[in-house]
Coordinates of C-alpha atoms in Angstrom, one line a residue:
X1 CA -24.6 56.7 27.2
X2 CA -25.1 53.9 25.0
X3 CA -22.4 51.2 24.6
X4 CA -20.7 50.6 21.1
X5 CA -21.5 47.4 19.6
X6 CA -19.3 45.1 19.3
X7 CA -17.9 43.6 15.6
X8 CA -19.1 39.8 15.6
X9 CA -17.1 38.7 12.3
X10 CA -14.0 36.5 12.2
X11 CA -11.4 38.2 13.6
X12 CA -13.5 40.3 16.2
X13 CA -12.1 40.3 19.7
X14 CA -13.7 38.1 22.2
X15 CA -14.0 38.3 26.0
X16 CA -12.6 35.0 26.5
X17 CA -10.7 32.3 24.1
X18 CA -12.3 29.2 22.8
X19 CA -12.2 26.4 24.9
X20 CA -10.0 23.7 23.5
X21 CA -11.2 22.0 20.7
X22 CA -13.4 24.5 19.7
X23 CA -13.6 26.8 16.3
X24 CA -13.2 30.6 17.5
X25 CA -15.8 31.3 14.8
X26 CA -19.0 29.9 13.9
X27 CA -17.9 27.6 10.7
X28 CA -21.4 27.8 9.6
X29 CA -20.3 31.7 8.5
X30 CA -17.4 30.3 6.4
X31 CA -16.8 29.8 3.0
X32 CA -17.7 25.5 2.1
X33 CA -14.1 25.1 1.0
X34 CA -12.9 26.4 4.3
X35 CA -15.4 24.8 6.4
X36 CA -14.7 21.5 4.7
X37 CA -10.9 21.4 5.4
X38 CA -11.8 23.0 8.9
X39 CA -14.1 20.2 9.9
X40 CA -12.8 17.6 7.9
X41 CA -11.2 14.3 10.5
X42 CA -7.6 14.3 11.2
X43 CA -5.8 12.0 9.3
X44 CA -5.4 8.1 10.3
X45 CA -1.8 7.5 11.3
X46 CA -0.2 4.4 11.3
X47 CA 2.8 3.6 14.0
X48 CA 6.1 2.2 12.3
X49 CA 8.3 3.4 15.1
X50 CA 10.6 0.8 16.2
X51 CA 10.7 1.0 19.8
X52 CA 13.7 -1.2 20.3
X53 CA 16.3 0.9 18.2
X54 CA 15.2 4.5 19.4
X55 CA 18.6 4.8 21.6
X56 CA 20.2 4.8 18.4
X57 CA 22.0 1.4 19.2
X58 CA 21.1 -1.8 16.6
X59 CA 23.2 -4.4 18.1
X60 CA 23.8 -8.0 16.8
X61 CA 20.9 -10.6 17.9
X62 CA 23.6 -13.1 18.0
X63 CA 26.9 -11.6 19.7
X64 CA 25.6 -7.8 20.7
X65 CA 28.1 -6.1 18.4
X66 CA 27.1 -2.5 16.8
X67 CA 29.3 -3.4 14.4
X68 CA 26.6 -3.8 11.8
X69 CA 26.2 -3.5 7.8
X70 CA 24.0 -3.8 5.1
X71 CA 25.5 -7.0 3.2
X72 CA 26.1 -5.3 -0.1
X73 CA 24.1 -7.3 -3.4
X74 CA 21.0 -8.4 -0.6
X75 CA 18.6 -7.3 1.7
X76 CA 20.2 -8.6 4.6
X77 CA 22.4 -7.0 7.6
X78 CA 26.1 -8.5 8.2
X79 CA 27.4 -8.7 12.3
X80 CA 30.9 -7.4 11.1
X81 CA 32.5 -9.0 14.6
X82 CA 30.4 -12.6 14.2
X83 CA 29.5 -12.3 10.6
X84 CA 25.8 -13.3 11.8
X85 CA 23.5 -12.5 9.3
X86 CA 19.9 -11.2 9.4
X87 CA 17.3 -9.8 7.0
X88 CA 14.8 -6.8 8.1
X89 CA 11.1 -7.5 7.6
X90 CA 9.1 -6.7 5.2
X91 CA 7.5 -3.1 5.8
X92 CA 4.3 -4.4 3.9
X93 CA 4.0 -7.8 6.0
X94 CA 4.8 -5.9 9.7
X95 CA 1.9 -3.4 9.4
X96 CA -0.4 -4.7 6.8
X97 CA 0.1 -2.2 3.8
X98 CA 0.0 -4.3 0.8
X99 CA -4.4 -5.2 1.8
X100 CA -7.5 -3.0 2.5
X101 CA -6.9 -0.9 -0.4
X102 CA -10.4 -1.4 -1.7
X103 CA -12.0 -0.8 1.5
X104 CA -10.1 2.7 2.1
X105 CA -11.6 6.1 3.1
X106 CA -10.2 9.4 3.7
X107 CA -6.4 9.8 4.6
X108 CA -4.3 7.5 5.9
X109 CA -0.6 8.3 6.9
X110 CA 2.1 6.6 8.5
X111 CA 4.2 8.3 10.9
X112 CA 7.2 8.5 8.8
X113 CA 5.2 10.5 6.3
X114 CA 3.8 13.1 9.0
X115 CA 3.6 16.7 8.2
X116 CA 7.6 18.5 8.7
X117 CA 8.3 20.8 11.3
X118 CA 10.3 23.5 10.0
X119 CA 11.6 25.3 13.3
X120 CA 13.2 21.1 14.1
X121 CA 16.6 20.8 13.7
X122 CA 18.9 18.2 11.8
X123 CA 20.8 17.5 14.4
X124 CA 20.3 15.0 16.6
X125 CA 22.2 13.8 19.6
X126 CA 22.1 10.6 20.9
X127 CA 23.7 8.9 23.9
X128 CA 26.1 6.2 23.3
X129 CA 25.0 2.7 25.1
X130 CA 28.2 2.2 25.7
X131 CA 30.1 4.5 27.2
X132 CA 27.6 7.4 27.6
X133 CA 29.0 9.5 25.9
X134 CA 27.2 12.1 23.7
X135 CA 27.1 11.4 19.7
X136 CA 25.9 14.3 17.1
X137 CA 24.2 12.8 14.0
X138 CA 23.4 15.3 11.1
X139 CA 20.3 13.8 9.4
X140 CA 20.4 16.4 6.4
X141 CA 22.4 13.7 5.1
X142 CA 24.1 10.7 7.2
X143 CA 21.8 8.2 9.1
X144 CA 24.3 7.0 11.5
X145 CA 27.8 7.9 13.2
X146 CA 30.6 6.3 15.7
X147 CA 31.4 7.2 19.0
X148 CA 34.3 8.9 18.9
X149 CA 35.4 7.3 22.6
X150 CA 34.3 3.6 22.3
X151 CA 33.8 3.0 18.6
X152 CA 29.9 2.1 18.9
X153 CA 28.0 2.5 15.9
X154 CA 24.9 4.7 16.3
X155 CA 22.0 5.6 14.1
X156 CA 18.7 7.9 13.7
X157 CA 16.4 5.2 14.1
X158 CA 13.6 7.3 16.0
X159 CA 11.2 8.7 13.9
X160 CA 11.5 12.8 14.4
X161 CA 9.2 15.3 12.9
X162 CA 12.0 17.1 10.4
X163 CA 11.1 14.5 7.9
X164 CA 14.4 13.1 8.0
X165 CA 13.4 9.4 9.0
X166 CA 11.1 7.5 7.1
X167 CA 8.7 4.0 7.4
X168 CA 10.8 1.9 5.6
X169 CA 13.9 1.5 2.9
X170 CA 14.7 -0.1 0.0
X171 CA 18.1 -1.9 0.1
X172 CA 20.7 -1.3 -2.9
X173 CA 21.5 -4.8 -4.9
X174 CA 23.5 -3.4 -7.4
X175 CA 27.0 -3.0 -6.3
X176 CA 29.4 0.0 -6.4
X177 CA 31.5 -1.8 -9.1
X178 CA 28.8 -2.4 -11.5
X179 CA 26.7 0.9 -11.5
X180 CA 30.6 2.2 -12.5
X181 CA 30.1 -0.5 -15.3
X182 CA 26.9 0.7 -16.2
X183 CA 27.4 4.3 -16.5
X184 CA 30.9 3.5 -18.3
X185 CA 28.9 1.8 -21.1
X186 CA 26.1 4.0 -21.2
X187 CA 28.6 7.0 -21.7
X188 CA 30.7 4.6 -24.2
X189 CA 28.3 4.8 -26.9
X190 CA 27.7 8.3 -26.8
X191 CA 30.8 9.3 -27.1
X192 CA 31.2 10.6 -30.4
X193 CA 29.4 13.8 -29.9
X194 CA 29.9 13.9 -26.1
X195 CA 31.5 17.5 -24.8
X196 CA 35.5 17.2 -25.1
X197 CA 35.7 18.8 -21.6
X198 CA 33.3 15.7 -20.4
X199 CA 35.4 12.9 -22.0
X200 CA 38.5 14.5 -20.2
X201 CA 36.5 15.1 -16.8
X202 CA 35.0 12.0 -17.1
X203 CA 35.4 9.2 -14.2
X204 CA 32.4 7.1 -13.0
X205 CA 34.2 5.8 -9.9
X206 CA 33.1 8.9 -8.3
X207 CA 29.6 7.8 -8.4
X208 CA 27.6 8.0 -5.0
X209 CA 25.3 5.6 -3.9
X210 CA 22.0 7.4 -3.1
X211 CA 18.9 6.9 -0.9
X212 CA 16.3 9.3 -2.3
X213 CA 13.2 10.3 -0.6
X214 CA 10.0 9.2 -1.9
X215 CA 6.2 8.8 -1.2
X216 CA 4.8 5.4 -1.8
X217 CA 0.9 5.7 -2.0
X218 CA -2.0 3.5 -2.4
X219 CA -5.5 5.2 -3.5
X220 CA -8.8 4.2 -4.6
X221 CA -10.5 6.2 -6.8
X222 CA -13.3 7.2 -9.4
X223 CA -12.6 9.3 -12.8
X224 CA -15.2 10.6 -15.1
X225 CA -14.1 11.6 -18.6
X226 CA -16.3 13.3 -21.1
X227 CA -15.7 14.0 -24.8
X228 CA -15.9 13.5 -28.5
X229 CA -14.9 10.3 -30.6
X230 CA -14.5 10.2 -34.6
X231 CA -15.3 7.2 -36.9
X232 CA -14.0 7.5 -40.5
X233 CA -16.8 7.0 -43.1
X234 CA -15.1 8.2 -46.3
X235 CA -11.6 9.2 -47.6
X236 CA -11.4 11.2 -51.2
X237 CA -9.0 13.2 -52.5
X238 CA -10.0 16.6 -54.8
X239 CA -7.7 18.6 -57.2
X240 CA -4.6 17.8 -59.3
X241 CA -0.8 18.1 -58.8
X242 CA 0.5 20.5 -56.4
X243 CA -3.0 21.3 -55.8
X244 CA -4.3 18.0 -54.6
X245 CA -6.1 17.2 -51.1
X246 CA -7.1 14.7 -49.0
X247 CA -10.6 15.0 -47.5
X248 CA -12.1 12.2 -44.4
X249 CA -15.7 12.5 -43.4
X250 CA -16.3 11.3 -40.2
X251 CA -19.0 10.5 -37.3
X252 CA -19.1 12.6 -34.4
X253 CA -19.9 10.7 -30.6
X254 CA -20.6 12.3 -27.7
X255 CA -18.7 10.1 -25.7
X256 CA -18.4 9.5 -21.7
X257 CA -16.7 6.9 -19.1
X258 CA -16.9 6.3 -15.5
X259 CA -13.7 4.2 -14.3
X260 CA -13.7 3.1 -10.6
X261 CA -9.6 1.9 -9.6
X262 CA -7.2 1.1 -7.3
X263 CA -3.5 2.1 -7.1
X264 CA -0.9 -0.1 -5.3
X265 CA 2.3 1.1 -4.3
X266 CA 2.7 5.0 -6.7
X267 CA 5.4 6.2 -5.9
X268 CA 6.3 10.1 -5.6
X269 CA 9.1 12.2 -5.4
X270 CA 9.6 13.8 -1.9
X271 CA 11.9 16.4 -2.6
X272 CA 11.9 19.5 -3.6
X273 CA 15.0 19.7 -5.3
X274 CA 15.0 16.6 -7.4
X275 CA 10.9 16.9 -8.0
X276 CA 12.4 20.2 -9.9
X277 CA 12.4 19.4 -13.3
X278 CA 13.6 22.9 -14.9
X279 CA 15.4 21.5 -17.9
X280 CA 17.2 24.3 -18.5
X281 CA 19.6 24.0 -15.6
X282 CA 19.5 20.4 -14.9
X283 CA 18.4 16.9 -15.7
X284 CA 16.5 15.8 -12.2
X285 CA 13.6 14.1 -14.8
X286 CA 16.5 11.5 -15.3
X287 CA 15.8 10.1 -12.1
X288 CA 12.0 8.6 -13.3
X289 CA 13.3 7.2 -16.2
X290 CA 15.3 4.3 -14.0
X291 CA 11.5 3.7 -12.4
X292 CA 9.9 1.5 -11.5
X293 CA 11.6 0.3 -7.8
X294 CA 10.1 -3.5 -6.1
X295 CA 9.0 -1.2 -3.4
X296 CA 7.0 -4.6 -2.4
X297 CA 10.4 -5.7 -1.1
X298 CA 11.1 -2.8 1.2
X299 CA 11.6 -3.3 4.6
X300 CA 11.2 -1.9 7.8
X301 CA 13.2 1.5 9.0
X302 CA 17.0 0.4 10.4
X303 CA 19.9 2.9 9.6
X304 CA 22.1 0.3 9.2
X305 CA 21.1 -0.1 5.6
X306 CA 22.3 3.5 5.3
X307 CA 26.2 2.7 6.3
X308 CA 28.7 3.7 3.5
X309 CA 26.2 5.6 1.4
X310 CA 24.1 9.3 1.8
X311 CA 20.9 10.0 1.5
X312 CA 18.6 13.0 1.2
X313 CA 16.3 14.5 3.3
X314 CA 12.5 14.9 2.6
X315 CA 10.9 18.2 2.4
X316 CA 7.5 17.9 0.6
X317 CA 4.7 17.1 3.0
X318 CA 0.6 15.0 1.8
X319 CA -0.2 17.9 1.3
X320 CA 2.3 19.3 -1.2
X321 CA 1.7 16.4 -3.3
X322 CA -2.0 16.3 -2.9
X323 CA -2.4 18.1 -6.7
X324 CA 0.5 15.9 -8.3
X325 CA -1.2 12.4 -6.8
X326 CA -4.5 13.7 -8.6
X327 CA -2.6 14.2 -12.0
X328 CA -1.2 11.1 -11.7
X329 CA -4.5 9.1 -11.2
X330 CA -6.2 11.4 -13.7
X331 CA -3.7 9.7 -16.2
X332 CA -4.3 6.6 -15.1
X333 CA -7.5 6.9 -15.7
X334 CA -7.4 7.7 -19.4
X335 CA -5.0 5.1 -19.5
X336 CA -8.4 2.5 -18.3
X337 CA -10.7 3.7 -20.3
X338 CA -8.4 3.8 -23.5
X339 CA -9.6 0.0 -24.6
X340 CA -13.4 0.9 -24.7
X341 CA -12.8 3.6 -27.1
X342 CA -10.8 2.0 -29.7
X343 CA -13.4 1.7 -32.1
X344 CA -13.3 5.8 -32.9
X345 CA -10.5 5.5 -35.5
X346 CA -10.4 9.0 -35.8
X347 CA -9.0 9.4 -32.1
X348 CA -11.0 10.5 -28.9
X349 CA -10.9 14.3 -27.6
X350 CA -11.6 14.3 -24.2
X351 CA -12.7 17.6 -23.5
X352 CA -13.7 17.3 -19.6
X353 CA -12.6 14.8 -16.7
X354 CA -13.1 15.0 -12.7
X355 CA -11.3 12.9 -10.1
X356 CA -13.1 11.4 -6.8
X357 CA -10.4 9.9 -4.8
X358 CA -11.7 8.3 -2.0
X359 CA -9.2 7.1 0.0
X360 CA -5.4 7.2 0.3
X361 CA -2.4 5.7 2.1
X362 CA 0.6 7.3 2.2
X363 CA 4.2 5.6 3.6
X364 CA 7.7 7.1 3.6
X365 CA 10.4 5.2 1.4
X366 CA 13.6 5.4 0.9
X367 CA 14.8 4.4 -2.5
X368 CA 18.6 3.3 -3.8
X369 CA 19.9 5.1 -6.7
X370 CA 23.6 5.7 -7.8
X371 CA 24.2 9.0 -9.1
X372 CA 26.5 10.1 -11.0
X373 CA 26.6 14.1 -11.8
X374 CA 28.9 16.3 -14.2
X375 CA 28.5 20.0 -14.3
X376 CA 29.0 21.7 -18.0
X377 CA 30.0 25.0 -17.7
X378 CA 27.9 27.8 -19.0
X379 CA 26.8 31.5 -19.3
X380 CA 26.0 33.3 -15.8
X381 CA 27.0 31.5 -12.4
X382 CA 25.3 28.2 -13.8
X383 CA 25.9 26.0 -16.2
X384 CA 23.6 22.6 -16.6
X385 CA 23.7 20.1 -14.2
X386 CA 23.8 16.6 -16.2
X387 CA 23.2 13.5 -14.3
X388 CA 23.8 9.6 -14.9
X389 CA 21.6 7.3 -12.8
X390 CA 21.6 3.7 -12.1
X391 CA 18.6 1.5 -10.2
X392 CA 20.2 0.6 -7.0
X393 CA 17.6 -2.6 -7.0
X394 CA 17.5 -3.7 -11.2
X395 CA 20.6 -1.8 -12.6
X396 CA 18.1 0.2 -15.3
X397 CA 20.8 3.4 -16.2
X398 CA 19.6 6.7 -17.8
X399 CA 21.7 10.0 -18.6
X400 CA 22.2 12.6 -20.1
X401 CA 25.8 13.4 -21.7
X402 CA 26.8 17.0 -22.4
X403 CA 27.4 17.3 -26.2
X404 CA 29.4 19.3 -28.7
X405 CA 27.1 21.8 -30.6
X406 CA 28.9 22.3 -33.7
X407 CA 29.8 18.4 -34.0
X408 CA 25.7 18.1 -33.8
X409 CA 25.3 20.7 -36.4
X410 CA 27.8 19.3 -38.5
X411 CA 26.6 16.0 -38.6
X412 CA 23.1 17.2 -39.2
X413 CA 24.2 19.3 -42.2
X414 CA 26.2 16.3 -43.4
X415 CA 23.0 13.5 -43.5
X416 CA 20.7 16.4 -45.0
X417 CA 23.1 17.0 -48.2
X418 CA 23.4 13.1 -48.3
X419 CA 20.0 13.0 -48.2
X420 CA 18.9 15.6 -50.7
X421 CA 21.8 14.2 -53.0
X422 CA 20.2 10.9 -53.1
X423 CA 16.9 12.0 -53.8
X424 CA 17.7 14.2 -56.4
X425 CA 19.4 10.7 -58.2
X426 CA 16.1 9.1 -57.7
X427 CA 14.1 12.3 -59.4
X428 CA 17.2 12.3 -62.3
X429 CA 16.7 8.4 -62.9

């Protein structure tokens, strides 16, 4: 009797599993774009651990105390017990970020910026160095917490794989008092059509000093735009009265640039929720308008700097904002070849355009930013989430302030009939 033969596609069964390290199928049978990602090197990780805090415990160089603060209005920490003061180093200086971006190839991330494990938890318990006693930490949105036996201060200082510790942070300048200033100013003089329920509702001391999540990527690149260009040769105009027109003739290029460019520092949203920019039930794209942050000036990973304030927990991995990074350069791009094309009065249309990035280097940031939020009520179970939000490093404020329709419609109507009024004068006279 003659033996069946056996299917030899993917997916067939096999008499024995791979051995490790090896493709169960042949990637030779694959599509290219799956072979390429298949066979493609694992990405270059940089180590930004900090072996010395991952107990949890960052005590006083001076004294020992875990009494420690971020000084507010500096990047220093504050020994609350000895009032020793220190300052956290530079992220860029301790592992080298801010050189080699001309010479970089492929993918290079640091650990804080490694790919989330969904199925690891937020919680995280640590055991207290002083009394051994066990300490929950929630890193959805605290970064440290006190034993509840002998007042020790602990915090999430080793790098886990739920995203919820980055490379480095940013430390807030701008104190509480004056990001109340701010947003009581910027509201101030937008008053007069603001929402009456808002004026009522309205009280910046609630604002909440925020560390938001962000990517901060270095890349090297090359872009190649192709189009069209127009130079203006003649301008005449044809027919009378009402009836008149305004013709151009114009030169036609073919037109195409090759750019080769480095990025330093880009930085990118890292969460979900606030890289949703639906404008329609909130005002998240507030949040870019306060850019640009002296990321240079970040320093290593301590929670200490997170004392007193929240912070948010990244959720969007490389390779979520693979396609956004490549939009961004793309516009970059345009931006470098703008100059050479300046001669085409007519404007440039640029009809095709590719991007070769070359190499990349991604670190794990967390950012300061007060926030302050007001939600206007509206039709279903949502109304639109307005926010107010100051840079925690320069004091740059941007919002959005819920407004009165029919006050905006009024006024409108108002300028219109002034308008028409005064040019029918003009006409009369």
């Amino acid at each position: 009797m003659t033996q069946p033969v056996m299917p030899t596609g993917p997916g067939s069964p096999r008499d024995v599993p791979p051995a490790p390290g090896q493709f169960p199928v042949d990637p030779a049978t694959l599509p290219a774009s799956i072979r390429d990602e298949l066979q493609a090197p694992d990405p270059t990780a940089i180590d930004t651990s900090a072996t010395e805090l991952r107990d949890g415990v960052n005590r006083c160089p001076k004294c020992g105390s875990t009494e420690v603060r971020h000084r507010a209005g500096s990047d220093k920490l504050i020994c609350l017990f000895c009032r020793h003061e220190w300052v956290g180093t530079r992220v860029e200086d301790e592992f080298g970020l801010g050189e080699g971006i001309d010479d970089l190839r492929g993918t290079v991330i640091a650990s804080g910026a490694k790919t989330i494990q969904a199925d690891v938890s937020s919680l995280r318990t640590f055991k207290c160095g002083g009394c051994g006693a066990e300490v929950v930490i929630n890193t959805e949105n605290a970064m440290t917490a006190r034993c509840h036996w002998c007042r020790h201060v602990l915090g999430a200082n080793e790098q886990i794989d739920n995203g919820a510790v980055p490379d480095a942070v940013l430390p807030f300048h701008i104190k509480k008092d004056d990001a109340v200033a701010r947003i009581r100013q910027f509201v101030g003089k937008r008053q007069m059509f603001a929402l009456k329920a808002f004026k009522e509702e309205f009280s910046p001391e609630n604002v909440l000093g925020v560390y938001l999540p962000y990517m901060v990527v270095d890349a090297k690149a090359s872009a190649q735009v192709a189009g069209f260009g127009e130079v203006e040769t003649r301008r005449y105009t044809r027919g009378e009265g009402k009836d008149q027109k305004t013709y151009f003739d114009a030169d036609v290029y073919q037109l195409q640039r090759h750019v080769d460019f480095t990025v330093d520092d880009l930085t990118m949203e890292s969460s979900a929720q606030r890289g949703n920019l639906d404008t329609k039930a909130n005002t998240n794209n507030i949040v870019n308008t306060i850019l640009p942050f002296d990321t240079k000036n970040a320093v290593t990973w301590n929670a200490s700097y997170l004392a007193g304030y929240t912070s948010e927990k990244r959720d969007r991995d490389v390779a979520h904002l693979n396609p956004q990074l490549e939009d961004q350069l793309l516009s970059i791009a345009r931006a470098q070849v703008q100059s050479s094309v300046r001669q085409y009065g007519r404007g440039v249309r640029w009809e095709q355009e590719s991007i070769d990035v070359q190499g990349t280097r991604w670190v794990a940031m967390y950012l300061p930013v007060w926030l302050y939020s007001y939600q206007e009520p509206g039709s279903g179970s949502k109304g639109m989430l307005h926010y107010i939000a100051v840079n925690g490093r320069t004091g740059e404020t941007m919002g959005s302030v819920p407004v009165q329709q029919w006050k905006l419609i009024t006024a409108a109507l108002t300028v219109g009939t002034l308008v028409e009024g005064v040019a029918l004068w003009l006409v009369g006279r």
